[in-house]
Amino acid sequence: MTFPDEFVWGVSTAAYQIEGATTVDGRRPSIWDTFSARPGAVACGDTGEPAADHYRRMSEDVTLLADLGVRAYRFSIAWPRVVPDAAEVNPAGLDFYERLVDTLLQAGITPWPTLYHWDLPQALEDRGGWAERETAYRFADYVAAVLGRLGDRVGTWTTLNEPWCSAFLGYGSGRHAPGRTEPAAAVAAAHHLLLAHGLGASVIRGQARAARVGLTLNLFPVSVADPDNAGDVEVGRRIDGLQNRLFLDPVLRGGYPADVLADLEPYGLGRLLTADDLEVISVPPDLLGINYYRDLYVSSVPDARSGPPSEWVGAENAGFPRRGLPRTDSDWDINAGELTGLLLRLHETYPPVPLYLTENGAAFRDRVSADGAVSDAERIAFIADHLRAAHAAIERGVDLRGYFYWSLLDNFEWAEGYTKRFGLVHVDFATQRRTPKASASWYSQVMADNGLREHDDRAR
């Protein structure tokens, strides 16, 4: 099973999840530093210090990337390092990312920076955070500072990673930083994040005209327990609207869906719009990143295991019933086949845009054996099945141009702390020892082959 020529193979990480060094070289607190310090906010009381100590071990990690044959490295730049207090630019923060980009290029690895992966400077949150329109303009200032240093060496930029999580988990359910439970603030945050994308994309095109720019969304196919049940169908519509169309439609179609505007009218979405917001947001992206981990199977009848999910503004009566599918250590259904349908939906119902799978991965309970090896056959099967689903979409005409596994390293997994391991490389967080897992060797061969060898039993 061979992928198209020039298909991009890579891995992804995020600054707060791997860097550590949270008080080094002028970095100031982010909302995740503040949130992690709250008792009970993060599993086991973990924080982003030291994470995987990547800030100090960057050169070692780039060597690891090169040894695995990684072609492209998707990482994020920490806003609190670059503009720590939402005012003066910190040259030392930019120095680190300049060293990283140069080291990657010297190793023959293409850098794919993401400009915002959830680590808002705490100084901006103190002024209202993403619930305030001004934050979008401060994002544009930050983007200009980064482009001024790196714009001559980076050809592909991502403005935002998963704005749904930033808005609805951060300001709606409070499960993520900044930990607010204010539905109207969550809706405002969603709009202002999209505005920030548009403003940031304009800065990039103004300062690096040859560069490509896009954003990354976490998209979920939504299916209902009973298609003949009007309540189930309504819950499915609402959740698809909030999770997918709320972000896809303004970027790719130039407007919010009418039904979503109606759903969110009590929370003020329509009142947030100014005359040119949608024009700013909808400047056609050069690419769309898709993060796919699972699908959503929903019902209008909550059960004891799922409960009403408070982060779904306007869909409080949703349930997430079990289907008997295999599950990851994050308790997420594994349903790779739904990825094909998601990609086809984008291809068939939205304007053409090159697609990249910018995150796909799974946590399993990996252990280092007595001989020093980490066997993770479940992860290999997970990747292989999702690559088959992606390839099936390509065969049906989808313009999918790349795949990035999440993640290179075991890391700080947000509210789960260090309890969930997604990496191709095992990290002993006490010693920072890196141990490539069996999946690392397997994925290295996939990249070298530009596809899957169907007879390879390691894929099952």
Coordinates of C-alpha atoms in Angstrom, one line a residue:
M1 CA 0.0 0.0 0.0
T2 CA 2.0 2.9 -1.3
F3 CA 1.2 6.6 -0.7
P4 CA 1.5 9.4 -3.3
D5 CA 4.9 10.7 -4.2
E6 CA 5.9 13.7 -2.0
F7 CA 3.6 12.4 0.8
V8 CA 4.8 14.1 4.0
W9 CA 5.6 11.7 6.9
G10 CA 6.2 13.2 10.3
V11 CA 5.6 13.3 14.0
S12 CA 4.1 16.0 16.3
T13 CA 4.8 17.5 19.7
A14 CA 3.7 20.6 21.7
A15 CA 5.8 23.0 23.7
Y16 CA 4.2 22.8 27.1
Q17 CA 4.0 19.0 26.9
I18 CA 7.7 18.4 26.3
E19 CA 9.9 21.4 26.9
G20 CA 10.0 21.9 30.7
A21 CA 12.3 24.7 31.7
T22 CA 9.2 26.8 32.5
T23 CA 11.2 29.5 34.3
V24 CA 14.3 29.5 32.2
D25 CA 15.6 32.3 29.8
G26 CA 12.8 34.8 30.5
R27 CA 9.8 32.5 30.0
R28 CA 6.9 33.6 32.2
P29 CA 3.8 31.6 33.3
S30 CA 1.2 30.4 30.9
I31 CA -2.4 29.5 31.8
W32 CA -1.2 25.9 32.0
D33 CA 1.4 26.7 34.6
T34 CA -1.3 28.4 36.7
F35 CA -3.9 25.7 36.1
S36 CA -1.5 22.8 36.9
A37 CA -0.7 24.4 40.2
R38 CA -4.3 24.1 41.3
P39 CA -4.9 21.1 43.6
G40 CA -6.8 18.4 41.7
A41 CA -6.7 20.1 38.4
V42 CA -4.2 17.6 36.9
A43 CA -3.9 13.9 37.5
C44 CA -1.4 13.0 40.3
G45 CA -0.6 16.7 40.9
D46 CA 1.6 16.7 37.8
T47 CA 2.8 19.9 36.1
G48 CA 4.6 20.8 33.0
E49 CA 7.9 20.8 34.8
P50 CA 10.1 19.0 33.8
A51 CA 7.9 17.4 31.1
A52 CA 10.4 15.6 28.7
D53 CA 13.1 18.3 29.3
H54 CA 13.2 19.0 25.6
Y55 CA 14.4 22.6 26.1
R56 CA 17.7 21.2 27.4
R57 CA 17.7 18.1 25.3
M58 CA 16.7 19.6 22.0
S59 CA 19.8 18.5 20.1
E60 CA 19.5 14.9 21.4
D61 CA 15.8 14.8 20.3
V62 CA 16.6 16.1 16.8
T63 CA 19.2 13.3 16.5
L64 CA 16.5 10.9 17.5
L65 CA 14.2 12.3 14.8
A66 CA 16.9 11.9 12.2
D67 CA 17.7 8.4 13.3
L68 CA 14.1 7.4 12.9
G69 CA 14.0 8.9 9.4
V70 CA 11.4 11.5 10.2
R71 CA 10.9 13.8 7.3
A72 CA 8.9 16.6 9.0
Y73 CA 8.6 17.7 12.6
R74 CA 5.5 19.5 13.8
F75 CA 6.2 21.3 17.0
S76 CA 4.7 24.4 18.7
I77 CA 6.3 27.6 19.7
A78 CA 5.6 28.8 23.3
W79 CA 4.0 32.2 23.3
P80 CA 5.1 32.7 27.0
R81 CA 8.7 32.3 25.9
V82 CA 8.5 34.8 23.0
V83 CA 6.3 37.5 24.4
P84 CA 6.2 36.5 28.1
D85 CA 4.1 39.3 29.5
A86 CA 2.1 40.2 26.4
A87 CA 4.4 43.2 25.9
E88 CA 8.1 43.1 25.2
V89 CA 9.6 40.4 22.9
N90 CA 12.0 38.1 24.7
P91 CA 15.0 37.5 22.4
A92 CA 16.2 34.5 24.4
G93 CA 12.9 32.7 23.7
L94 CA 13.3 33.3 20.0
D95 CA 16.9 32.1 20.2
F96 CA 15.7 28.7 21.3
Y97 CA 13.3 28.2 18.3
E98 CA 15.9 29.6 15.9
R99 CA 18.4 26.9 17.2
L100 CA 15.7 24.3 16.8
V101 CA 14.8 25.3 13.3
D102 CA 18.4 25.5 12.2
T103 CA 19.2 22.1 13.8
L104 CA 16.2 20.5 12.0
L105 CA 17.2 21.9 8.7
Q106 CA 20.8 20.8 9.1
A107 CA 19.5 17.3 9.8
G108 CA 17.3 17.4 6.6
I109 CA 14.0 17.6 8.6
T110 CA 11.3 20.1 7.5
P111 CA 10.1 22.2 10.4
W112 CA 6.3 22.6 10.7
P113 CA 5.7 25.1 13.6
T114 CA 2.4 25.6 15.3
L115 CA 2.1 29.1 16.7
Y116 CA -0.5 28.4 19.4
H117 CA -1.0 25.1 21.1
W118 CA -2.9 26.1 24.2
D119 CA -0.2 27.9 26.3
L120 CA -1.7 31.5 26.5
P121 CA 0.5 33.8 28.6
Q122 CA -1.1 34.2 32.0
A123 CA -0.7 38.0 31.7
L124 CA -3.3 37.9 28.8
E125 CA -5.6 35.6 30.7
D126 CA -5.5 38.1 33.6
R127 CA -7.0 40.6 31.1
G128 CA -9.8 38.2 30.1
G129 CA -8.0 35.7 27.9
W130 CA -9.7 34.4 24.7
A131 CA -13.0 35.6 25.9
E132 CA -11.8 39.1 25.0
R133 CA -11.4 40.3 21.5
E134 CA -8.1 42.0 22.2
T135 CA -6.4 38.7 22.7
A136 CA -6.7 38.0 18.9
Y137 CA -4.8 41.2 18.1
R138 CA -2.1 40.4 20.7
F139 CA -1.8 37.0 18.9
A140 CA -1.1 38.8 15.6
D141 CA 1.7 40.8 17.4
Y142 CA 3.2 37.6 18.7
V143 CA 3.1 36.0 15.2
A144 CA 4.9 39.1 13.7
A145 CA 7.7 38.7 16.3
V146 CA 8.1 35.0 15.4
L147 CA 8.0 35.6 11.6
G148 CA 10.6 38.4 12.0
R149 CA 13.1 35.8 13.2
L150 CA 12.1 32.6 11.5
G151 CA 10.1 33.6 8.4
D152 CA 13.1 33.2 6.1
R153 CA 13.5 29.5 7.0
V154 CA 10.1 28.0 7.6
G155 CA 7.8 27.2 4.6
T156 CA 4.7 26.0 6.4
W157 CA 3.0 27.5 9.4
T158 CA 0.0 26.5 11.5
T159 CA -1.7 29.3 13.4
L160 CA -3.8 27.3 15.9
N161 CA -4.1 23.8 17.2
E162 CA -7.6 22.5 18.1
P163 CA -9.4 25.8 19.0
W164 CA -12.4 23.7 20.1
C165 CA -10.3 22.5 23.1
S166 CA -9.0 25.9 23.9
A167 CA -12.5 27.3 23.9
F168 CA -14.8 24.6 25.2
L169 CA -12.5 22.7 27.6
G170 CA -10.8 25.8 28.7
Y171 CA -13.7 28.2 29.2
G172 CA -16.8 25.9 29.2
S173 CA -16.2 22.7 31.2
G174 CA -13.1 23.9 33.0
R175 CA -11.3 20.6 32.3
H176 CA -8.4 22.5 30.7
A177 CA -6.6 25.7 31.4
P178 CA -7.7 28.4 32.3
G179 CA -10.3 26.2 34.1
R180 CA -13.3 28.5 33.6
T181 CA -16.9 27.3 33.5
E182 CA -18.6 30.1 31.6
P183 CA -20.6 29.0 28.5
A184 CA -20.7 32.6 27.1
A185 CA -17.0 33.0 27.5
A186 CA -16.4 29.6 25.8
V187 CA -18.4 30.8 22.7
A188 CA -16.6 34.1 22.7
A189 CA -13.3 32.3 22.9
A190 CA -14.2 30.1 19.9
H191 CA -14.9 33.2 17.8
H192 CA -11.8 35.1 19.0
L193 CA -9.6 32.1 18.3
L194 CA -10.9 32.0 14.7
L195 CA -10.3 35.7 14.4
A196 CA -6.8 35.2 15.7
H197 CA -6.2 32.6 13.0
G198 CA -7.3 35.1 10.3
L199 CA -5.2 37.9 11.7
G200 CA -2.2 35.6 12.1
A201 CA -2.5 34.2 8.6
S202 CA -2.5 37.8 7.2
V203 CA 0.7 38.6 9.1
I204 CA 2.4 35.4 7.8
R205 CA 1.4 36.2 4.2
G206 CA 2.6 39.7 4.6
Q207 CA 6.0 38.8 6.1
A208 CA 6.7 35.5 4.3
R209 CA 4.8 35.5 1.0
A210 CA 6.1 32.2 -0.2
A211 CA 5.1 30.4 2.9
R212 CA 2.0 28.3 3.3
V213 CA -0.4 28.8 6.2
G214 CA -3.3 26.9 7.7
L215 CA -4.8 25.8 11.0
T216 CA -5.4 22.5 12.7
L217 CA -8.9 21.3 13.9
N218 CA -9.8 18.3 15.9
L219 CA -12.6 16.8 13.9
F220 CA -14.9 14.0 14.9
P221 CA -17.3 12.0 12.8
V222 CA -20.6 11.9 14.7
S223 CA -23.0 9.0 14.5
V224 CA -26.1 8.4 16.5
A225 CA -27.2 5.4 18.5
D226 CA -30.7 5.3 16.8
P227 CA -31.1 7.1 13.4
D228 CA -34.8 6.8 13.8
N229 CA -34.9 8.5 17.1
A230 CA -35.6 12.2 16.7
G231 CA -33.8 13.0 20.0
D232 CA -30.7 11.1 19.0
V233 CA -30.7 12.9 15.6
E234 CA -31.0 16.3 17.2
V235 CA -28.1 15.6 19.6
G236 CA -26.0 14.4 16.7
R237 CA -26.8 17.6 14.8
R238 CA -25.9 19.9 17.7
I239 CA -22.6 18.1 18.5
D240 CA -21.5 18.0 14.9
G241 CA -22.3 21.7 14.8
L242 CA -20.3 22.6 17.9
Q243 CA -17.4 20.3 17.2
N244 CA -16.9 20.5 13.5
R245 CA -19.0 23.0 11.6
L246 CA -18.5 25.9 14.1
F247 CA -14.9 25.9 13.0
L248 CA -14.9 24.5 9.4
D249 CA -17.7 26.7 8.0
P250 CA -16.3 30.2 8.9
V251 CA -12.9 29.3 7.6
L252 CA -13.9 27.4 4.4
R253 CA -17.3 28.8 3.6
G254 CA -17.1 32.3 5.1
G255 CA -19.9 32.1 7.6
Y256 CA -21.2 30.3 10.7
P257 CA -23.9 27.7 10.0
A258 CA -27.4 29.1 10.5
D259 CA -28.4 26.3 12.9
V260 CA -25.3 26.7 15.0
L261 CA -25.9 30.5 15.2
A262 CA -29.4 29.7 16.4
D263 CA -28.1 27.1 19.0
L264 CA -25.6 29.6 20.3
E265 CA -27.9 32.7 20.3
P266 CA -28.4 32.5 24.1
Y267 CA -24.6 32.7 24.5
G268 CA -24.1 35.7 22.2
L269 CA -22.3 34.4 19.2
G270 CA -24.1 36.6 16.7
R271 CA -23.5 39.7 18.9
L272 CA -19.7 39.1 18.7
L273 CA -19.5 39.6 15.0
T274 CA -18.3 42.9 13.6
A275 CA -18.5 43.9 9.9
D276 CA -15.3 42.3 8.6
D277 CA -14.7 39.4 11.1
L278 CA -15.8 36.7 8.7
E279 CA -13.8 38.2 5.8
V280 CA -10.7 38.1 8.1
I281 CA -11.4 34.5 9.2
S282 CA -12.2 33.1 5.8
V283 CA -9.1 34.1 3.8
P284 CA -8.6 30.7 2.0
P285 CA -6.0 28.6 3.9
D286 CA -3.2 26.9 2.0
L287 CA -3.8 23.7 4.0
L288 CA -6.1 22.2 6.7
G289 CA -4.6 20.1 9.5
I290 CA -6.9 17.4 10.9
N291 CA -6.3 15.8 14.3
Y292 CA -8.2 12.5 14.4
Y293 CA -8.2 10.2 17.5
R294 CA -11.7 8.8 17.6
D295 CA -15.3 9.2 16.4
L296 CA -18.3 10.2 18.5
Y297 CA -21.2 7.9 19.0
V298 CA -24.0 9.8 20.7
S299 CA -27.4 9.3 22.2
S300 CA -30.1 11.5 23.7
V301 CA -30.1 9.3 26.8
P302 CA -27.1 9.8 29.1
D303 CA -26.0 6.8 31.0
A304 CA -24.0 6.4 34.2
R305 CA -20.7 6.1 32.4
S306 CA -20.9 9.1 30.2
G307 CA -23.2 11.6 32.0
P308 CA -24.1 15.0 30.5
P309 CA -20.9 16.5 29.1
S310 CA -20.8 20.1 30.4
E311 CA -18.3 21.2 27.7
W312 CA -21.0 20.8 25.0
V313 CA -22.6 24.1 25.2
G314 CA -26.2 23.8 24.1
A315 CA -26.1 19.9 24.0
E316 CA -26.2 19.2 27.7
N317 CA -28.5 16.1 27.3
A318 CA -26.0 14.2 25.2
G319 CA -24.8 10.7 26.1
F320 CA -21.9 8.7 24.9
P321 CA -22.9 5.0 25.1
R322 CA -20.6 2.1 24.8
R323 CA -20.3 0.0 21.6
G324 CA -18.1 -2.9 22.6
L325 CA -15.2 -1.6 20.5
P326 CA -11.6 -1.9 21.6
R327 CA -10.4 1.1 23.6
T328 CA -7.2 3.0 24.3
D329 CA -5.8 3.7 27.7
S330 CA -7.6 7.0 27.4
D331 CA -10.8 5.0 27.3
W332 CA -11.5 6.1 23.7
D333 CA -13.1 3.8 21.2
I334 CA -10.8 2.7 18.4
N335 CA -12.7 3.0 15.1
A336 CA -10.3 3.7 12.4
G337 CA -12.7 3.2 9.5
E338 CA -14.6 6.4 10.4
L339 CA -11.5 8.4 9.3
T340 CA -12.2 7.5 5.7
G341 CA -15.7 9.0 5.9
L342 CA -14.5 12.2 7.6
L343 CA -11.9 12.8 4.9
L344 CA -14.5 12.1 2.2
R345 CA -16.9 14.6 3.9
L346 CA -14.3 17.3 3.8
H347 CA -13.5 16.5 0.2
E348 CA -17.1 16.3 -1.1
T349 CA -18.8 19.1 0.9
Y350 CA -16.2 21.9 1.4
P351 CA -14.1 23.9 -1.0
P352 CA -10.9 22.2 -2.1
V353 CA -8.0 22.5 0.3
P354 CA -5.0 20.2 0.8
L355 CA -5.4 18.1 3.9
Y356 CA -2.9 16.8 6.4
L357 CA -3.4 14.4 9.3
T358 CA -1.5 16.5 11.8
E359 CA -2.2 14.3 14.8
N360 CA -3.2 10.6 15.1
G361 CA -2.2 8.4 18.0
A362 CA -3.1 6.4 21.0
A363 CA -2.1 6.0 24.6
F364 CA -1.4 2.4 25.8
R365 CA 0.1 1.1 29.0
D366 CA 3.7 0.8 27.7
R367 CA 6.4 -0.8 29.9
V368 CA 10.1 -1.2 29.6
S369 CA 10.9 -4.9 29.8
A370 CA 13.8 -6.4 31.6
D371 CA 15.8 -6.5 28.4
G372 CA 15.2 -2.7 27.9
A373 CA 12.6 -3.1 25.1
V374 CA 9.2 -1.6 24.8
S375 CA 6.7 -3.8 22.9
D376 CA 3.6 -1.9 21.8
A377 CA 1.9 -4.0 19.3
E378 CA -1.4 -2.3 20.0
R379 CA 0.0 1.0 18.8
I380 CA 1.4 -0.5 15.7
A381 CA -2.0 -1.9 14.9
F382 CA -3.7 1.4 15.6
I383 CA -1.4 3.3 13.2
A384 CA -1.6 0.7 10.5
D385 CA -5.4 0.6 10.6
H386 CA -5.6 4.4 10.4
L387 CA -3.1 4.6 7.6
R388 CA -5.3 2.1 5.7
A389 CA -8.3 4.3 6.3
A390 CA -6.4 7.3 5.1
H391 CA -5.2 5.5 2.0
A392 CA -8.8 4.4 1.2
A393 CA -9.8 8.1 1.2
I394 CA -6.9 9.0 -1.1
E395 CA -8.0 6.2 -3.5
R396 CA -11.4 7.9 -3.7
G397 CA -9.9 11.3 -4.6
V398 CA -9.2 13.0 -1.3
D399 CA -6.3 15.4 -1.5
L400 CA -4.5 14.1 1.6
R401 CA -0.8 15.0 1.6
G402 CA 0.7 13.9 4.9
Y403 CA 0.5 12.1 8.2
F404 CA 2.0 13.1 11.5
Y405 CA 1.9 10.6 14.4
W406 CA 1.2 12.0 17.9
S407 CA 3.6 12.0 19.5
L408 CA 7.3 11.6 19.2
L409 CA 7.8 11.4 23.0
D410 CA 5.8 10.4 26.0
N411 CA 4.9 13.7 27.5
F412 CA 2.7 15.8 29.9
E413 CA -0.7 14.9 28.6
W414 CA -2.6 17.9 29.9
A415 CA -5.2 17.1 32.6
E416 CA -4.0 13.5 32.6
G417 CA -0.5 14.5 33.6
Y418 CA 2.1 11.8 33.0
T419 CA -0.4 9.0 33.3
K420 CA -1.0 8.5 29.5
R421 CA 1.8 7.5 27.1
F422 CA 1.3 8.4 23.4
G423 CA 4.9 8.4 22.3
L424 CA 6.8 6.4 19.8
V425 CA 9.6 6.9 22.3
H426 CA 9.3 6.0 25.9
V427 CA 10.4 8.6 28.4
D428 CA 11.4 7.7 32.0
F429 CA 10.4 11.0 33.5
A430 CA 12.6 10.5 36.6
T431 CA 15.8 10.1 34.5
Q432 CA 14.7 11.5 31.1
R433 CA 16.0 8.4 29.4
R434 CA 14.6 7.9 25.9
T435 CA 13.8 4.4 24.7
P436 CA 12.4 3.9 21.2
K437 CA 9.4 1.6 21.3
A438 CA 8.8 -1.2 18.8
S439 CA 6.3 1.2 17.1
A440 CA 9.2 3.7 16.5
S441 CA 11.1 1.1 14.5
W442 CA 7.9 0.0 12.6
Y443 CA 6.9 3.6 11.8
S444 CA 10.5 4.3 10.6
Q445 CA 10.1 1.5 8.1
V446 CA 6.7 2.8 7.0
M447 CA 8.2 6.2 6.3
A448 CA 11.1 4.7 4.4
D449 CA 8.7 2.6 2.3
N450 CA 6.3 5.4 1.8
G451 CA 3.6 3.0 2.8
L452 CA 2.6 -0.2 4.4
R453 CA 3.8 -3.7 3.5
E454 CA 0.6 -5.7 3.7
H455 CA 2.4 -8.9 4.5
D456 CA 4.1 -7.4 7.5
D457 CA 2.6 -9.2 10.5
R458 CA 3.8 -6.5 12.8
A459 CA 1.0 -4.3 11.6
R460 CA -1.5 -6.6 13.3

